[in-house]
Amino acid sequence: MIMIIAWGGTLNLVLYIISMLGLGYYAFLTVLSPNTLVTRYDLGEKSVPIIRIVGTFVLPILILGIYLLFRGPEGAWLFFVLNFLVSTHQVILGWATRFKKFWGKLRFGDEIVGHAFVIIAIILTTDFR
């Protein structure tokens, strides 16, 4: 109950947990299973080190997110802004990829997830500013 109060209600807590689960999945793929991304997006075996480098940025953000889950969001506005900026840039790059090469390997589900995370980030950022 204290955790729900610290997060300003059940909705914020649930949205934050969904956000962290998505980030955790992405961290798992980039750090422990980069070949899944190589196969899914037809990137080639030479892209594995770059994918793991991306994972070195994703994993610390996940660790901070898990810490904030238990500590509460007070004073962590920069974390929420960072999540918003990352999600927004992923959506913009997805659009750019789609417009440049319409039949590329970008999956429609990825775009929906990207937009959903932008909406979640907007809600969380505006609630904890």
CSV table of C-alpha atoms in Angstrom, one decimal:
chain,number,residue,atom,x,y,z
A,1,MET,CA,0.0,0.0,0.0
A,2,ILE,CA,2.9,2.4,0.8
A,3,MET,CA,4.3,1.7,-2.7
A,4,ILE,CA,1.1,2.6,-4.4
A,5,ILE,CA,0.8,5.9,-2.4
A,6,ALA,CA,4.5,6.7,-3.2
A,7,TRP,CA,3.7,6.3,-6.9
A,8,GLY,CA,0.6,8.5,-6.8
A,9,GLY,CA,-1.8,5.7,-7.4
A,10,THR,CA,-2.2,2.3,-8.9
A,11,LEU,CA,-2.3,3.5,-12.5
A,12,ASN,CA,1.2,5.1,-12.3
A,13,LEU,CA,2.7,2.1,-10.6
A,14,VAL,CA,1.2,-0.3,-13.2
A,15,LEU,CA,2.4,1.9,-16.1
A,16,TYR,CA,5.8,2.1,-14.5
A,17,ILE,CA,6.0,-1.7,-14.1
A,18,ILE,CA,4.9,-2.2,-17.7
A,19,SER,CA,7.7,0.2,-18.8
A,20,MET,CA,10.3,-1.6,-16.7
A,21,LEU,CA,9.2,-5.0,-18.1
A,22,GLY,CA,9.6,-3.7,-21.6
A,23,LEU,CA,13.0,-2.3,-20.8
A,24,GLY,CA,14.0,-5.6,-19.1
A,25,TYR,CA,13.0,-7.5,-22.2
A,26,TYR,CA,15.0,-5.1,-24.4
A,27,ALA,CA,18.0,-5.4,-21.9
A,28,PHE,CA,17.8,-9.2,-22.1
A,29,LEU,CA,17.8,-9.2,-25.9
A,30,THR,CA,20.7,-6.7,-26.2
A,31,VAL,CA,22.9,-8.2,-23.5
A,32,LEU,CA,22.2,-11.9,-23.4
A,33,SER,CA,20.5,-12.7,-26.7
A,34,PRO,CA,21.7,-10.3,-29.5
A,35,ASN,CA,21.4,-13.1,-32.1
A,36,THR,CA,17.6,-12.9,-31.7
A,37,LEU,CA,17.8,-9.2,-32.9
A,38,VAL,CA,20.2,-10.2,-35.6
A,39,THR,CA,17.8,-12.8,-37.0
A,40,ARG,CA,14.7,-10.7,-36.5
A,41,TYR,CA,16.0,-7.7,-38.3
A,42,ASP,CA,18.4,-9.4,-40.7
A,43,LEU,CA,21.3,-7.4,-39.4
A,44,GLY,CA,24.2,-9.8,-40.0
A,45,GLU,CA,26.6,-11.4,-37.6
A,46,LYS,CA,28.9,-8.4,-37.5
A,47,SER,CA,26.2,-6.4,-35.7
A,48,VAL,CA,26.4,-8.5,-32.5
A,49,PRO,CA,29.1,-6.3,-30.8
A,50,ILE,CA,27.2,-3.1,-31.6
A,51,ILE,CA,24.0,-4.6,-30.2
A,52,ARG,CA,25.8,-5.5,-27.0
A,53,ILE,CA,27.2,-2.0,-26.8
A,54,VAL,CA,23.6,-0.7,-26.9
A,55,GLY,CA,22.9,-3.2,-24.1
A,56,THR,CA,25.5,-1.5,-21.9
A,57,PHE,CA,23.4,1.6,-22.0
A,58,VAL,CA,20.1,-0.2,-21.5
A,59,LEU,CA,21.1,-2.4,-18.6
A,60,PRO,CA,22.1,0.5,-16.2
A,61,ILE,CA,18.8,2.3,-17.0
A,62,LEU,CA,17.0,-0.9,-16.1
A,63,ILE,CA,18.9,-1.2,-12.8
A,64,LEU,CA,18.1,2.4,-11.9
A,65,GLY,CA,14.5,1.8,-12.8
A,66,ILE,CA,14.3,-1.2,-10.5
A,67,TYR,CA,15.9,0.8,-7.7
A,68,LEU,CA,13.3,3.6,-8.3
A,69,LEU,CA,10.5,1.0,-8.2
A,70,PHE,CA,11.2,0.3,-4.6
A,71,ARG,CA,12.4,3.8,-3.5
A,72,GLY,CA,9.6,5.8,-5.2
A,73,PRO,CA,9.7,8.4,-8.0
A,74,GLU,CA,10.3,11.5,-5.8
A,75,GLY,CA,13.2,13.5,-7.2
A,76,ALA,CA,13.7,11.2,-10.2
A,77,TRP,CA,12.2,13.5,-12.9
A,78,LEU,CA,15.3,13.2,-15.0
A,79,PHE,CA,14.9,9.4,-15.3
A,80,PHE,CA,11.3,9.9,-16.6
A,81,VAL,CA,12.4,12.6,-19.1
A,82,LEU,CA,15.2,10.2,-20.3
A,83,ASN,CA,12.7,7.5,-20.9
A,84,PHE,CA,10.5,9.9,-22.7
A,85,LEU,CA,13.3,11.1,-24.9
A,86,VAL,CA,14.5,7.6,-25.7
A,87,SER,CA,11.0,6.4,-26.6
A,88,THR,CA,10.3,9.4,-28.7
A,89,HIS,CA,13.6,9.0,-30.7
A,90,GLN,CA,12.8,5.3,-31.2
A,91,VAL,CA,9.5,6.2,-32.7
A,92,ILE,CA,11.0,9.0,-34.9
A,93,LEU,CA,13.7,6.6,-36.2
A,94,GLY,CA,11.0,4.0,-36.8
A,95,TRP,CA,9.0,6.5,-38.9
A,96,ALA,CA,12.2,7.5,-40.8
A,97,THR,CA,13.0,3.8,-41.5
A,98,ARG,CA,9.4,3.2,-42.7
A,99,PHE,CA,9.4,6.3,-45.0
A,100,LYS,CA,12.9,5.5,-46.4
A,101,LYS,CA,12.3,1.8,-47.0
A,102,PHE,CA,8.7,0.9,-46.7
A,103,TRP,CA,9.2,-2.9,-47.0
A,104,GLY,CA,12.1,-2.9,-44.5
A,105,LYS,CA,12.5,-5.3,-41.6
A,106,LEU,CA,10.7,-3.0,-39.2
A,107,ARG,CA,7.7,-4.8,-37.8
A,108,PHE,CA,4.4,-3.2,-37.3
A,109,GLY,CA,4.3,-4.5,-33.7
A,110,ASP,CA,7.5,-2.6,-32.9
A,111,GLU,CA,5.9,0.7,-33.9
A,112,ILE,CA,2.8,0.1,-31.8
A,113,VAL,CA,5.0,-0.8,-28.8
A,114,GLY,CA,7.1,2.4,-29.4
A,115,HIS,CA,4.1,4.6,-29.4
A,116,ALA,CA,2.7,2.9,-26.3
A,117,PHE,CA,5.9,3.6,-24.4
A,118,VAL,CA,5.9,7.2,-25.5
A,119,ILE,CA,2.4,7.6,-24.1
A,120,ILE,CA,3.4,5.8,-20.9
A,121,ALA,CA,6.5,8.1,-20.6
A,122,ILE,CA,4.3,11.2,-21.1
A,123,ILE,CA,1.9,10.2,-18.4
A,124,LEU,CA,4.6,9.3,-15.9
A,125,THR,CA,6.7,12.4,-16.8
A,126,THR,CA,3.8,14.8,-16.3
A,127,ASP,CA,2.7,13.2,-13.1
A,128,PHE,CA,6.1,13.4,-11.5
A,129,ARG,CA,7.5,16.7,-12.7
